[in-house]
Each structure stands twice: as structure tokens, then as C-alpha cells.
Coordinates of C-alpha atoms in Angstrom, one line a residue:
M1 CA 3.6 22.8 34.0
A2 CA 1.8 19.4 34.0
V3 CA -0.6 18.5 36.8
A4 CA 1.7 15.7 38.0
E5 CA 4.7 18.1 38.1
T6 CA 2.6 20.6 40.1
Q7 CA 1.8 18.0 42.7
L8 CA 5.4 16.8 42.8
Y9 CA 6.8 20.2 43.5
A10 CA 4.1 21.6 45.7
K11 CA 5.9 20.6 48.9
V12 CA 9.0 22.3 47.7
S13 CA 7.5 25.7 46.9
N14 CA 5.6 25.9 50.2
K15 CA 8.5 25.4 52.4
H16 CA 10.2 28.2 54.4
R17 CA 13.1 29.4 52.4
S18 CA 16.5 30.3 53.9
K19 CA 17.3 34.0 54.0
S20 CA 21.1 33.4 53.9
T21 CA 22.8 33.9 50.5
S22 CA 26.2 33.0 49.2
A23 CA 28.7 35.3 47.7
L24 CA 27.8 34.0 44.3
L25 CA 24.2 34.7 44.9
E26 CA 24.9 38.2 46.1
S27 CA 26.8 39.0 42.9
L28 CA 23.9 37.8 40.8
L29 CA 21.4 39.8 42.8
T30 CA 23.5 43.0 42.3
K31 CA 23.2 42.3 38.5
G32 CA 19.4 42.6 38.9
F33 CA 18.5 38.9 38.6
P34 CA 15.6 37.8 40.9
A35 CA 16.6 35.6 43.8
H36 CA 14.7 32.5 42.9
T37 CA 16.0 32.4 39.3
A38 CA 19.5 33.2 40.4
Q39 CA 19.4 30.3 42.9
K40 CA 18.1 28.1 40.1
A41 CA 20.9 29.1 37.8
L42 CA 23.5 28.4 40.4
A43 CA 22.1 25.0 41.1
A44 CA 21.9 24.2 37.4
T45 CA 25.6 25.1 36.8
G46 CA 27.1 23.5 39.9
Q47 CA 27.6 26.8 41.8
K48 CA 31.0 27.2 40.2
T49 CA 31.3 30.8 38.8
I50 CA 29.1 33.9 38.4
E51 CA 29.9 33.8 34.7
D52 CA 28.4 30.3 34.3
A53 CA 25.3 31.2 36.2
A54 CA 24.8 34.5 34.3
K55 CA 25.3 32.7 30.9
W56 CA 22.7 30.1 31.9
L57 CA 20.2 32.8 32.9
H58 CA 20.7 34.7 29.6
S59 CA 20.3 31.5 27.5
H60 CA 17.1 30.6 29.5
C61 CA 15.5 34.0 29.1
N62 CA 12.7 32.4 27.0
D63 CA 12.4 29.2 29.1
P64 CA 8.7 28.9 30.0
S65 CA 9.7 26.9 33.2
L66 CA 12.2 29.5 34.5
D67 CA 10.0 30.7 37.3
D68 CA 8.7 27.2 38.3
P69 CA 10.1 25.9 41.6
I70 CA 11.6 22.8 40.0
P71 CA 14.6 21.4 41.9
Q72 CA 17.5 19.5 40.6
E73 CA 17.9 15.8 41.4
Y74 CA 21.2 14.8 43.1
A75 CA 23.1 11.6 43.5
L76 CA 26.3 10.6 45.3
Y77 CA 28.7 8.4 43.3
L78 CA 32.1 6.9 44.1
C79 CA 34.1 7.2 40.9
P80 CA 37.5 5.6 40.0
T81 CA 40.3 7.7 38.6
G82 CA 43.9 6.8 37.5
R83 CA 44.8 3.6 35.7
L84 CA 41.7 1.7 36.7
H85 CA 39.5 4.4 35.2
N86 CA 41.5 4.2 32.0
H87 CA 41.0 0.4 31.8
L88 CA 37.3 0.8 32.4
Q89 CA 37.1 3.5 29.6
E90 CA 38.9 1.2 27.2
F91 CA 36.4 -1.6 28.1
W92 CA 33.6 0.9 27.4
K93 CA 34.8 1.7 23.9
E94 CA 35.7 -1.9 22.9
S95 CA 32.5 -3.4 24.2
K96 CA 30.5 -0.8 22.3
R97 CA 32.5 -1.5 19.2
Q98 CA 32.1 -5.3 19.3
C99 CA 28.7 -5.7 20.9
G100 CA 26.9 -2.3 20.4
K101 CA 25.6 0.1 23.0
N102 CA 24.0 -1.2 26.2
R103 CA 22.6 0.6 29.3
A104 CA 26.0 0.8 31.0
H105 CA 27.3 3.1 28.3
E106 CA 24.7 5.7 29.3
I107 CA 26.7 6.6 32.4
F108 CA 30.5 6.8 33.3
P109 CA 32.1 4.1 35.6
H110 CA 30.8 4.5 39.2
I111 CA 29.6 2.9 42.4
T112 CA 26.3 4.3 43.5
L113 CA 26.4 5.5 47.1
C114 CA 23.1 7.4 47.3
D115 CA 20.2 7.3 44.8
F116 CA 18.9 10.4 43.1
F117 CA 17.0 12.8 45.5
T118 CA 15.7 16.3 45.3
C119 CA 17.1 19.3 47.1
E120 CA 15.8 22.9 47.1
D121 CA 18.1 25.3 45.2
Q122 CA 18.9 27.5 48.1
K123 CA 20.0 24.5 50.2
V124 CA 22.4 22.8 47.8
E125 CA 25.4 24.4 49.5
L126 CA 24.5 22.4 52.6
L127 CA 25.1 19.2 50.6
Y128 CA 28.6 20.5 49.8
D129 CA 29.3 21.1 53.4
T130 CA 28.0 17.6 54.3
L131 CA 30.2 15.9 51.7
K132 CA 33.3 17.7 53.1
R133 CA 32.5 16.9 56.7
V134 CA 31.6 13.3 56.2
G135 CA 34.5 12.8 53.8
D136 CA 37.0 14.1 56.4
S137 CA 35.6 11.8 59.1
F138 CA 36.0 8.7 56.9
S139 CA 39.3 9.6 55.2
Q140 CA 41.4 7.7 57.8
C141 CA 39.4 4.5 57.6
F142 CA 38.8 4.6 53.8
P143 CA 40.4 1.4 52.3
P144 CA 43.7 1.9 50.4
S145 CA 42.2 -0.3 47.6
I146 CA 38.7 -1.6 47.1
S147 CA 38.2 -5.3 46.5
L148 CA 36.4 -5.9 43.2
T149 CA 35.2 -9.4 42.1
L150 CA 33.8 -10.0 38.6
H151 CA 30.2 -11.2 38.4
S152 CA 28.4 -12.2 35.3
S153 CA 24.8 -13.1 34.3
T154 CA 22.8 -13.1 31.0
S155 CA 21.9 -9.4 31.4
Y156 CA 24.5 -8.0 33.8
L157 CA 28.3 -7.8 34.0
G158 CA 30.2 -5.9 36.7
F159 CA 32.4 -5.9 39.8
F160 CA 30.9 -6.7 43.2
I161 CA 32.5 -4.9 46.1
G162 CA 34.0 -7.2 48.8
D163 CA 32.0 -7.3 52.1
S164 CA 34.6 -5.6 54.3
H165 CA 35.1 -2.7 52.0
A166 CA 31.4 -2.5 51.1
N167 CA 30.5 -2.1 54.7
T168 CA 32.8 1.0 55.0
L169 CA 31.3 2.5 51.9
K170 CA 27.8 1.8 53.2
E171 CA 28.6 3.5 56.5
F172 CA 29.9 6.5 54.5
A173 CA 26.7 6.7 52.4
L174 CA 24.6 6.3 55.5
A175 CA 26.4 9.1 57.3
F176 CA 26.1 11.4 54.3
S177 CA 22.4 10.6 53.8
S178 CA 21.6 11.1 57.5
E179 CA 23.3 14.5 57.8
A180 CA 22.1 15.7 54.4
S181 CA 18.5 14.8 55.2
S182 CA 18.7 16.7 58.4
L183 CA 20.5 19.8 57.3
A184 CA 19.1 20.2 53.8
D185 CA 15.6 18.9 54.6
C186 CA 15.6 16.4 51.8
H187 CA 15.0 12.6 51.7
V188 CA 18.3 10.9 50.8
K189 CA 18.3 7.2 50.4
P190 CA 21.7 5.4 50.8
C191 CA 22.4 2.3 48.8
L192 CA 22.6 -0.5 51.4
K193 CA 22.2 -3.5 49.0
Q194 CA 25.1 -5.2 47.2
L195 CA 27.4 -2.4 46.1
H196 CA 28.7 -2.9 42.5
L197 CA 30.5 -1.2 39.6
T198 CA 28.5 -2.0 36.4
L199 CA 30.4 -2.9 33.3
A200 CA 27.5 -3.9 31.0
H201 CA 23.8 -4.0 31.6
K202 CA 20.8 -5.2 29.5
F203 CA 22.8 -6.6 26.6
Y204 CA 22.0 -9.4 24.3
P205 CA 22.6 -12.8 25.9
H206 CA 24.8 -14.0 23.0
H207 CA 27.2 -11.1 23.7
Q208 CA 27.9 -12.4 27.3
K209 CA 31.0 -14.4 26.4
T210 CA 32.6 -11.6 24.4
L211 CA 31.9 -9.1 27.2
E212 CA 33.3 -11.5 29.8
Q213 CA 36.6 -11.9 27.8
L214 CA 37.0 -8.1 27.5
A215 CA 36.2 -7.7 31.3
K216 CA 38.9 -10.3 32.2
C217 CA 41.5 -8.0 30.6
I218 CA 40.8 -5.4 33.3
N219 CA 43.0 -5.6 36.4
P220 CA 40.8 -4.6 39.3
G221 CA 43.8 -4.1 41.5
E222 CA 45.3 -1.3 39.3
T223 CA 46.3 2.0 40.8
C224 CA 43.2 4.0 41.6
Q225 CA 42.2 7.1 43.6
W226 CA 38.5 7.0 44.5
V227 CA 36.4 10.2 44.4
A228 CA 33.0 10.7 46.0
A229 CA 31.2 13.1 43.6
L230 CA 27.9 14.8 43.8
Y231 CA 26.0 15.0 40.5
S232 CA 22.7 16.6 39.5
R233 CA 20.3 16.2 36.6
D234 CA 17.0 17.8 35.5
M235 CA 14.4 15.6 37.1
R236 CA 11.7 16.4 34.4
F237 CA 13.6 14.5 31.7
V238 CA 14.7 11.4 33.5
H239 CA 12.9 9.0 31.2
Y240 CA 13.5 11.0 28.0
Q241 CA 16.0 10.2 25.3
T242 CA 18.9 12.6 25.0
L243 CA 20.0 13.7 21.5
R244 CA 23.1 15.8 20.6
A245 CA 22.8 18.3 17.7
L246 CA 25.3 17.8 14.9
F247 CA 24.5 21.0 13.0
Q248 CA 23.0 24.4 13.6
Y249 CA 19.3 24.7 12.7
K250 CA 17.5 28.0 12.3
P251 CA 13.7 27.8 12.7
Q252 CA 11.7 28.3 9.6
N253 CA 8.4 28.4 11.5
I254 CA 7.3 29.7 14.9
D255 CA 6.9 26.2 16.4
E256 CA 10.4 25.0 15.5
L257 CA 13.4 24.9 17.8
M258 CA 16.6 26.9 17.4
I259 CA 19.6 24.6 18.0
N260 CA 23.4 25.0 17.8
A261 CA 25.9 22.3 17.0
G262 CA 26.6 20.5 20.3
D263 CA 23.3 21.3 22.0
F264 CA 21.6 18.5 23.9
I265 CA 17.9 17.9 23.3
Y266 CA 15.5 16.0 25.5
V267 CA 13.0 14.0 23.6
D268 CA 10.0 12.0 25.0
P269 CA 9.6 8.9 22.8
T270 CA 5.9 8.7 23.8
Q271 CA 5.1 12.1 22.2
Q272 CA 6.5 11.4 18.7
S273 CA 3.6 9.4 17.2
D274 CA 1.9 12.5 15.7
V275 CA 5.1 14.2 14.5
S276 CA 5.8 14.4 10.8
E277 CA 8.3 11.9 9.5
G278 CA 11.9 13.1 9.8
W279 CA 11.1 15.5 12.7
V280 CA 11.0 15.2 16.5
I281 CA 9.7 17.5 19.2
G282 CA 12.0 18.1 22.0
T283 CA 13.3 20.5 24.7
S284 CA 16.6 22.2 24.5
H285 CA 19.0 21.6 27.5
R286 CA 20.7 24.9 26.7
T287 CA 17.7 27.2 26.5
G288 CA 14.8 25.2 28.1
C289 CA 12.7 26.0 25.0
R290 CA 10.6 23.4 23.2
G291 CA 9.8 22.9 19.6
F292 CA 10.2 20.8 16.4
L293 CA 13.6 20.0 14.9
P294 CA 14.9 17.8 12.0
E295 CA 15.9 14.4 13.4
N296 CA 18.7 14.0 11.0
Y297 CA 20.4 17.0 12.5
T298 CA 21.0 15.0 15.7
E299 CA 22.6 11.8 17.0
K300 CA 21.9 9.8 20.2
A301 CA 23.8 11.0 23.3
N302 CA 24.4 9.4 26.7
E303 CA 22.1 10.0 29.6
S304 CA 24.9 11.5 31.7
D305 CA 26.1 14.0 29.1
T306 CA 23.7 16.6 30.5
W307 CA 24.6 16.0 34.2
V308 CA 26.4 18.6 36.3
K309 CA 29.2 17.7 38.7
H310 CA 28.9 19.9 41.7
R311 CA 31.5 18.9 44.3
E312 CA 33.8 16.0 44.9
Y313 CA 35.8 14.6 47.8
V314 CA 39.1 12.8 46.9
F315 CA 40.1 10.0 49.2
V316 CA 43.9 10.1 49.4
T317 CA 45.5 7.3 51.4
A318 CA 49.0 7.0 52.6
S319 CA 49.9 4.1 50.2
K320 CA 48.7 6.1 47.2
L321 CA 51.0 9.0 48.0
F322 CA 53.9 6.7 47.3
T323 CA 52.6 4.6 44.5
Q324 CA 51.3 7.4 42.2
T325 CA 54.2 8.7 40.1
E326 CA 54.7 12.3 38.9
N327 CA 54.4 11.2 35.3
E328 CA 51.0 9.5 35.7
P329 CA 48.5 11.4 33.5
N330 CA 45.8 13.5 35.0
V331 CA 42.5 11.8 34.3
K332 CA 39.1 13.4 34.3
L333 CA 35.8 11.6 34.4
N334 CA 34.8 10.2 31.0
G335 CA 38.4 10.9 29.9
E336 CA 40.1 8.8 27.2
V337 CA 43.7 8.6 28.5
R338 CA 45.3 5.3 27.6
S339 CA 46.9 3.1 30.3
P340 CA 50.6 2.3 29.6
S341 CA 50.4 -0.8 31.7
M342 CA 47.5 -2.4 29.8
S343 CA 47.9 -6.0 28.8
R344 CA 49.5 -6.6 25.4
S345 CA 46.5 -8.3 23.9
V346 CA 44.1 -5.5 24.7
T347 CA 46.6 -2.9 23.7
N348 CA 47.0 -4.4 20.3
V349 CA 43.2 -4.6 19.8
L350 CA 42.7 -1.0 21.0
S351 CA 45.6 0.4 19.0
L352 CA 43.8 -0.8 15.9
Q353 CA 40.6 0.7 17.1
N354 CA 42.2 4.0 17.9
A355 CA 43.6 4.1 14.4
T356 CA 40.0 3.9 13.0
L357 CA 39.0 6.7 15.4
R358 CA 41.4 9.1 13.6
R359 CA 39.6 11.9 11.8
G360 CA 39.6 11.3 8.0
V361 CA 38.9 13.1 4.8
L362 CA 37.7 11.2 1.7
V363 CA 38.0 13.4 -1.5
M364 CA 36.1 11.8 -4.4
R365 CA 35.5 12.7 -8.0
H366 CA 31.9 12.5 -9.2
G367 CA 30.6 9.5 -11.1
E368 CA 30.2 9.2 -14.9
R369 CA 28.4 12.2 -16.4
V370 CA 26.2 12.0 -19.4
D371 CA 28.3 14.3 -21.7
Q372 CA 31.3 12.0 -20.9
V373 CA 29.5 9.3 -22.8
F374 CA 27.3 11.1 -25.3
G375 CA 29.4 14.2 -26.0
K376 CA 28.6 17.9 -25.6
S377 CA 25.5 17.7 -27.7
W378 CA 23.9 15.1 -25.4
L379 CA 21.0 17.3 -24.5
Q380 CA 20.0 17.8 -28.2
Q381 CA 19.7 14.0 -28.4
C382 CA 17.1 14.0 -25.6
L383 CA 14.8 16.9 -26.4
T384 CA 11.6 16.6 -28.4
A385 CA 10.6 19.3 -30.9
D386 CA 8.6 21.1 -28.1
G387 CA 11.6 21.0 -25.7
K388 CA 10.5 18.1 -23.5
Y389 CA 13.1 15.6 -22.2
Y390 CA 13.0 11.9 -23.2
R391 CA 15.4 9.0 -22.6
A392 CA 17.2 8.4 -25.9
D393 CA 19.5 5.7 -24.4
L394 CA 19.2 3.6 -21.3
N395 CA 22.3 5.3 -19.9
F396 CA 20.6 8.6 -20.0
P397 CA 18.8 9.4 -16.6
S398 CA 15.2 8.5 -16.6
T399 CA 14.2 12.1 -15.7
L400 CA 15.9 15.4 -15.2
P401 CA 15.3 17.4 -11.9
K402 CA 13.0 20.4 -12.2
R403 CA 14.5 23.8 -12.3
K404 CA 12.9 27.2 -12.7
D405 CA 15.1 28.4 -15.5
S406 CA 15.6 26.7 -18.9
V407 CA 16.4 23.0 -19.2
K408 CA 19.2 24.0 -21.5
H409 CA 21.3 25.0 -18.5
F410 CA 21.9 21.3 -18.0
E411 CA 24.2 21.5 -21.0
Y412 CA 26.8 23.1 -18.9
D413 CA 25.7 21.5 -15.6
P414 CA 25.1 17.9 -16.7
P415 CA 23.7 15.2 -14.5
L416 CA 25.1 11.7 -13.9
S417 CA 24.4 9.0 -16.4
C418 CA 22.6 5.9 -15.1
C419 CA 25.9 4.1 -14.9
G420 CA 27.2 7.1 -12.8
I421 CA 24.4 6.7 -10.4
F422 CA 25.1 2.9 -10.1
Q423 CA 28.8 3.6 -9.6
S424 CA 28.1 6.0 -6.8
R425 CA 25.7 3.7 -5.0
L426 CA 28.3 0.8 -5.4
I427 CA 31.0 2.9 -3.7
G428 CA 28.6 3.8 -0.9
E429 CA 27.8 0.1 -0.4
A430 CA 31.5 -0.8 -0.4
L431 CA 32.1 1.8 2.3
L432 CA 29.3 0.4 4.3
D433 CA 30.8 -3.1 4.1
Q434 CA 34.0 -1.7 5.5
E435 CA 32.0 -0.1 8.4
V436 CA 33.0 3.4 7.3
T437 CA 30.8 6.1 8.7
V438 CA 30.5 9.5 7.1
S439 CA 29.8 12.3 9.6
Y440 CA 29.9 15.3 7.2
A441 CA 29.3 15.5 3.4
Y442 CA 30.3 18.4 1.3
S443 CA 29.7 18.8 -2.5
S444 CA 30.6 21.1 -5.3
P445 CA 27.5 22.9 -6.6
A446 CA 27.7 21.0 -9.8
L447 CA 24.7 18.7 -10.2
R448 CA 26.8 15.6 -11.0
C449 CA 28.7 16.1 -7.7
I450 CA 25.5 16.5 -5.6
Q451 CA 24.0 13.4 -7.2
T452 CA 27.2 11.4 -6.5
A453 CA 27.2 12.5 -2.8
Q454 CA 23.5 11.6 -2.6
H455 CA 23.9 8.1 -4.0
V456 CA 27.1 7.4 -2.0
L457 CA 25.2 8.3 1.2
Q458 CA 22.3 6.1 0.1
G459 CA 24.7 3.2 -0.4
L460 CA 26.0 3.9 3.1
K461 CA 22.4 4.0 4.4
L462 CA 23.1 7.5 5.8
D463 CA 21.0 9.6 3.3
Q464 CA 18.4 10.2 6.1
K465 CA 21.1 11.1 8.6
V466 CA 23.7 13.1 6.9
K467 CA 22.8 16.1 4.8
I468 CA 24.9 17.5 1.9
R469 CA 26.5 20.8 2.4
V470 CA 26.8 22.6 -1.0
E471 CA 30.1 24.5 -1.0
P472 CA 30.7 26.6 -4.1
G473 CA 34.4 26.8 -3.2
L474 CA 34.7 23.1 -4.2
F475 CA 33.9 23.8 -7.8
E476 CA 36.7 23.0 -10.3
W477 CA 39.2 25.3 -11.9
T478 CA 36.9 27.7 -13.8
K479 CA 39.5 28.1 -16.6
W480 CA 38.4 24.6 -17.7
E481 CA 34.8 25.5 -18.1
A482 CA 33.8 25.1 -21.8
S483 CA 31.4 28.0 -21.6
R484 CA 34.0 30.4 -20.3
A485 CA 31.4 31.4 -17.7
I486 CA 30.2 30.0 -14.3
P487 CA 27.4 27.6 -15.0
N488 CA 23.9 28.4 -13.8
F489 CA 23.7 25.8 -11.0
M490 CA 20.4 24.6 -9.5
T491 CA 19.6 26.6 -6.3
V492 CA 19.6 24.9 -2.9
T493 CA 15.9 25.3 -2.8
E494 CA 15.4 23.6 -6.2
L495 CA 17.7 20.8 -5.1
A496 CA 15.8 20.3 -1.9
E497 CA 12.5 20.3 -3.8
A498 CA 14.0 17.7 -6.2
S499 CA 14.4 15.4 -3.1
Y500 CA 18.2 15.8 -2.7
K501 CA 19.1 15.7 0.9
I502 CA 20.6 19.2 1.1
D503 CA 21.5 21.1 4.3
T504 CA 19.5 24.2 3.5
S505 CA 20.9 26.0 6.6
Y506 CA 24.5 25.7 5.5
R507 CA 26.1 28.9 4.2
G508 CA 29.2 28.3 2.0
N509 CA 32.6 29.7 2.7
F510 CA 32.8 30.9 -0.9
P511 CA 29.5 32.3 -2.2
L512 CA 28.8 31.6 -5.9
S513 CA 29.3 35.3 -6.7
S514 CA 32.9 34.9 -5.6
L515 CA 33.7 32.4 -8.3
V516 CA 35.6 34.2 -11.1
P517 CA 35.3 33.0 -14.7
S518 CA 38.7 31.8 -16.2
E519 CA 40.5 32.3 -12.9
S520 CA 44.2 32.0 -12.8
Y521 CA 45.9 28.8 -11.6
E522 CA 47.2 30.7 -8.5
E523 CA 43.6 31.9 -7.7
Y524 CA 42.3 28.4 -8.0
V525 CA 45.1 27.0 -5.8
S526 CA 44.5 29.7 -3.2
R527 CA 40.7 29.1 -3.2
S528 CA 41.2 25.3 -2.8
S529 CA 43.7 25.6 0.1
A530 CA 41.4 28.0 1.9
V531 CA 38.2 26.0 1.6
I532 CA 39.7 22.7 2.7
K533 CA 41.1 24.4 5.8
Q534 CA 37.8 26.0 6.6
I535 CA 36.0 22.6 6.2
I536 CA 38.4 20.9 8.5
T537 CA 38.0 23.6 11.1
A538 CA 34.1 23.4 10.9
C539 CA 34.1 19.6 11.3
P540 CA 35.1 18.3 14.8
S541 CA 36.1 14.7 15.2
K542 CA 33.2 12.2 15.7
G543 CA 34.4 8.8 16.6
N544 CA 35.3 6.9 13.4
G545 CA 33.3 9.2 11.1
I546 CA 34.9 10.9 8.1
I547 CA 34.4 14.0 6.1
L548 CA 33.2 13.2 2.5
I549 CA 34.1 15.7 -0.1
V550 CA 32.7 15.2 -3.6
G551 CA 34.2 17.3 -6.2
H552 CA 36.0 17.0 -9.5
G553 CA 39.1 15.4 -10.9
S554 CA 41.1 18.5 -9.9
S555 CA 39.9 18.2 -6.3
L556 CA 42.0 15.1 -5.6
T557 CA 45.2 17.1 -5.8
S558 CA 44.1 20.6 -5.0
F559 CA 42.5 19.7 -1.7
T560 CA 44.8 16.9 -0.4
R561 CA 48.2 18.4 -1.1
P562 CA 47.7 21.5 1.1
L563 CA 46.2 19.3 3.8
I564 CA 49.3 17.0 4.0
G565 CA 51.7 20.0 3.7
L566 CA 52.8 19.6 0.0
P567 CA 53.1 22.7 -2.3
A568 CA 50.8 22.9 -5.3
R569 CA 52.0 21.2 -8.5
D570 CA 53.1 23.2 -11.6
S571 CA 50.1 24.0 -13.7
N572 CA 51.2 21.8 -16.6
D573 CA 51.9 18.8 -14.3
F574 CA 48.6 19.5 -12.6
A575 CA 46.7 19.1 -15.9
Q576 CA 48.5 15.9 -16.7
V577 CA 47.7 14.3 -13.3
V578 CA 44.0 15.3 -13.4
R579 CA 43.5 13.8 -16.9
K580 CA 44.3 10.4 -15.5
I581 CA 41.8 10.5 -12.6
P582 CA 38.7 8.3 -13.5
S583 CA 35.1 8.7 -12.4
L584 CA 34.9 8.2 -8.6
G585 CA 38.7 8.2 -8.2
M586 CA 39.4 9.0 -4.6
C587 CA 42.1 10.0 -2.1
Y588 CA 42.0 9.5 1.6
C589 CA 43.8 11.6 4.3
E590 CA 43.8 10.8 8.0
E591 CA 44.8 13.1 10.9
L592 CA 47.7 12.4 13.2
K593 CA 46.4 14.6 16.0
E594 CA 49.3 14.0 18.3
E595 CA 51.7 15.2 15.6
N596 CA 49.4 18.0 14.4
K597 CA 49.5 16.9 10.8
W598 CA 47.7 14.8 8.1
Q599 CA 49.0 11.9 6.0
M600 CA 47.7 10.3 2.9
V601 CA 46.9 6.6 3.2
N602 CA 45.0 3.9 1.2
P603 CA 41.3 4.7 0.7
P604 CA 39.0 2.4 2.7
V605 CA 37.7 0.7 -0.5
K606 CA 39.2 -0.5 -3.8
T607 CA 39.0 1.3 -7.1
L608 CA 36.2 0.8 -9.6
T609 CA 37.4 -0.3 -13.0
H610 CA 35.1 -1.1 -16.0
G611 CA 35.3 -1.2 -19.8
A612 CA 33.7 0.9 -22.4
N613 CA 30.4 -0.2 -23.9
A614 CA 29.8 1.3 -27.3
A615 CA 26.3 2.0 -28.7
F616 CA 24.8 -1.0 -30.6
N617 CA 22.4 -1.1 -33.5
W618 CA 21.0 -4.6 -34.1
R619 CA 20.6 -4.0 -37.8
N620 CA 24.3 -3.5 -38.5
G621 CA 26.0 -6.8 -39.1
I622 CA 23.1 -8.9 -37.9
V623 CA 20.4 -8.2 -40.6
E624 CA 22.1 -5.9 -43.0
D625 CA 25.4 -6.5 -44.7

């Protein structure tokens, strides 16, 4: 532990500790956990269940700070629920979409009653008792509705609390802080300045008018039940950046960090200067362990995502008992339930936004391949007498990627032509213009598909963020393979060494060894149906991000039809349809989650059409007759 941390916690570790234990603590002690770590686990999980605390202890078994007397930091917030909360959440989403993220997006809607303070683990339960007691004493005088007045400046937008109501809230905060400081022996500072509910903070000045217009659509007098909630956070990482892991990463070296999808990672921006490009060093919220991890396996998360809600006191007034209907949806903090009473203008804007937030699958055929232009003997045209590759035409790739086995294997696993590379990049740039974001990228093991995925992601400017998952199950119907055998594809390691952005930790649903040469049509249909279902299951929704699948002409029908609930085509019809699918032909499906089904809609970009360009010899017809 750092020297500053040792000084900070010295007064905590030297204090007399209470000998009383709760029922939860007793249960953990009987399981053999030491008292100090059991109390730490209970405080870190909100003292909810034995299972939560035990799981925390097991996951933190290698946490180097497990025995350090580091308390949690606590804060008391007054949070809106019901329709007002829904309006605020819609403002959060729309302001982020139109103006980008600002500091207010880091934390859910709230009014701060008491700033963060530390409390020893064994005394946290006294805070709960204090909240209940003080809440009961103020329940009769708590205002039926809180007066909110919109205030705006060049860097702040929010609601100020009317003086009469603010005075009541300040008295409540003062009573809580006084009793908590006395009983739990901690220094609690109530907020006695202008009470406010922040809507936007530290935004660009030119966004002020847009944010004001969005804020004016919020009705501050909407139905609302106010909740006083006690939250905690890990005080060591207050000024750190919080990242969320998108994929699992298994360490390749002893100094690397094991992460699972969904893990939160604390990263100190001041410690990244000496870290290799593409990597960060951070501490896992789930395990407490520290190490290096690939940055493109993560995305930025909100500051409050790692906070723990301990206890809350709901203020129920007589008027609310009659105004709240049975059909009003249950709302949790950070929920996304829409308000049926929202003004028509905002509803129309947000209904369009919600449509873009649906999960989507974009299935795409690869770009133009070299043998498509130069025939099956293309490789013979590009090899010197000693077997070295050279560029016989400008539409041949400038180089071929290195592979350990013979270069002749490219004959049955051909690369993209230069036009194919250009096509793929063009599609990616068009997707970027339409503000399409790819969250996951899957590719057939065929080189032409991997190259297409790579250049599409480059056009989207996501090639450093999204890695390609090579899925053998996406390969085309093996009966159509000219060699009557499964091609010798480049290995994942070879692809990575050739600078393709491959997810080396991904393990396919169908290993290469499971691909059968000259498989029957029924086997191919069954494989395709299974692999698309497994991909959908493995890719949770991420805002307006989509799942990109780069495969073959056959992929457009074999993966989309089972997704939208249609049976497979007859094998003869199937062949006729596939023959008409051009390079980079695509289909797009979006999820109707409320109806538990998928539908096919127009792709986000237009098709790419171009004419043939035959080889030209300047002698013919120009010089010679």
C-alpha cells in the first residue's frame, strides 16, 4: 500500500473495534473466514446476503489489499423514481446522443444530501439504523413534491431546489450527518449550499442551447417518489477512469490481468505513459488484482457503475398514495422505462433513437477475390521460377501474408484483389457516415473474409477497438469447394503475426476439424442455423452497436432465414439465389426484443455497383494492326 494510503487509513486501523457482530457476519465466521475480511466483504457488497459476501471473498482471494484496513466511502443521495426519473433518463440518453458525454452522465440523477465520507466496516450497520430513524422522523414533514427550477450557464445545466423545500432537505441531511457522526464515529458533511439536481456539467459552451431545449421538455412537476439512498465506492480509485471489459482475456504472461466480459477495471491515467501501445495497466473491481490488459478489449464505463447501493428510505406521502396508479411501471435507478406521458415532440425524437438502439446483425459477403478476376490459375501468373510472389497486375495484392506452409495453399484460400480491399474500405467508410457502430465482428476462416472484415473495420475507424473473431462454422457449403477438401487456412497465430486484428482468445463454436468435406445440404443448413444462434447468444446488446458477420454468398440466406424464422430454401433454389449475390452484398436483421423475434430491414448503406474492366495491352489496336 502507498505511503499516502497508509497515513490515510492509520486512524481507522488503530481505533477500538466493536465486538458485536450481525447475523450475516456470524454466518461468514462459521464458514472459516477471518472477521476483518468478512466485514470487508459485507461492506463491499452492501450487507445484502451471505452468498454475495462469500462470492466476493472467493473472487478476491488473490487481492493483495484484502487484509488492508481500507474502508469504503459512503454518500447519501436523494434520488427520483417514477415518471420524473424516466424523463431524466430520456434526457440523459438524448443529450449524450446529440452532444456527446459530459460529467453528468457519469452518475445517475440525484440530489446530493451528504458528501462522500469514510466509515469503518464494522460500523456500517449503524448508518443503516440512522437512515431509518431519521427518515421516520422526517416522513411526516417531507414535501409531497419538490420545487425544481431550471438553471443554465455555459458549463452547468440543472434544477435548483426551491428554498422552502431545500430547507427541509438540508435539515434532514444535517440530522443524518449529526447522528451518523456520533454513532458510527465518522465525519459526515451535509450539503448546506444550494441544493440541485444536475442535468449536464462541463459540456462544450456551443452545446448549451441544445441541452436547454432538451431540458425544457422535462416536466419537473411529474409524478415522483423520492428515495434517500446510501451508496458506497472504493475510495482508492476515486480519480481513476473506469473501463468495462467487452471480452474475456486470458493472460499470456505473469504480469497480465485475467478479465471476464462485463468486468470493471480501474485505470489511473497518470500511470499509462510507460505502457506499451494498445495496452493499459489497471486493477480489477471483481478480483482486486492488478496487471496489464489489451485496451481494445474494453470500453469506457460510468463512474457510478461500480458503486454499491446499501440501504434506501422511501418517502411516501399521502398525495402519492392516491396519484400513483397500479399500472405505473416499477422503476429502478438507472432504469430505462419510457414515460407514456412524455410530450409528443420528445417521444417522436426518442422513438427514432430507440429504433437505432435495437440489436442488429449485418451479414456480408466478402469483397472481390483475385481468382474471381484472374481465374483459378491466378497464382501461377504471380510466381517466379523460384516460387517467389510478384505483382503481375495492379489488381493483384502488393504482397501476400506470410504463412508457414506452402504459398501454394493460397490457390484454394485466395486473398482479396486490390479492388476488393478498396470495396471493403468503402463500405466501412459508408457505415461510418451513417454513424453505424460495430460492437462484434465475426469472420469465416477464409482469408478473403478476414481481409474484408479488417478493411471494413478500418473504414469504420474501429480496427483498433473491435477484434475479429474467426469462426470456422461460418465457412461456406463445403460441397462447393473446388478442391473437394477443406482448404488449409492460415492459423490464428499467423493471421495475428500478419497484422490482422484477430481475437486470439476466441474459441470457435465449430472447430475446423468439425468441417466435413462435401457435406450434405442438410448438414450445411443445420451448421449455419446453430452457429448464428450461438453468435446471437454470445453477443449482448450494446447501445446502437451491431454484430458484423463476414462470410460468403451463401451466408446471406443460410444465416438470416433461421434468424427471422423462415425455413431453409430448397437446395436448387438456394444455388440460384447465391449465384446472384455480388461482392459485398449484404443483409441486415434487427431484433424486436419486445416481440422476441427478428426482422429483415434495409441495410444501413446502399449497394456497391461497378462495371467490369478488362485487361488492356497498349500494343493491340494502338501501335499494331
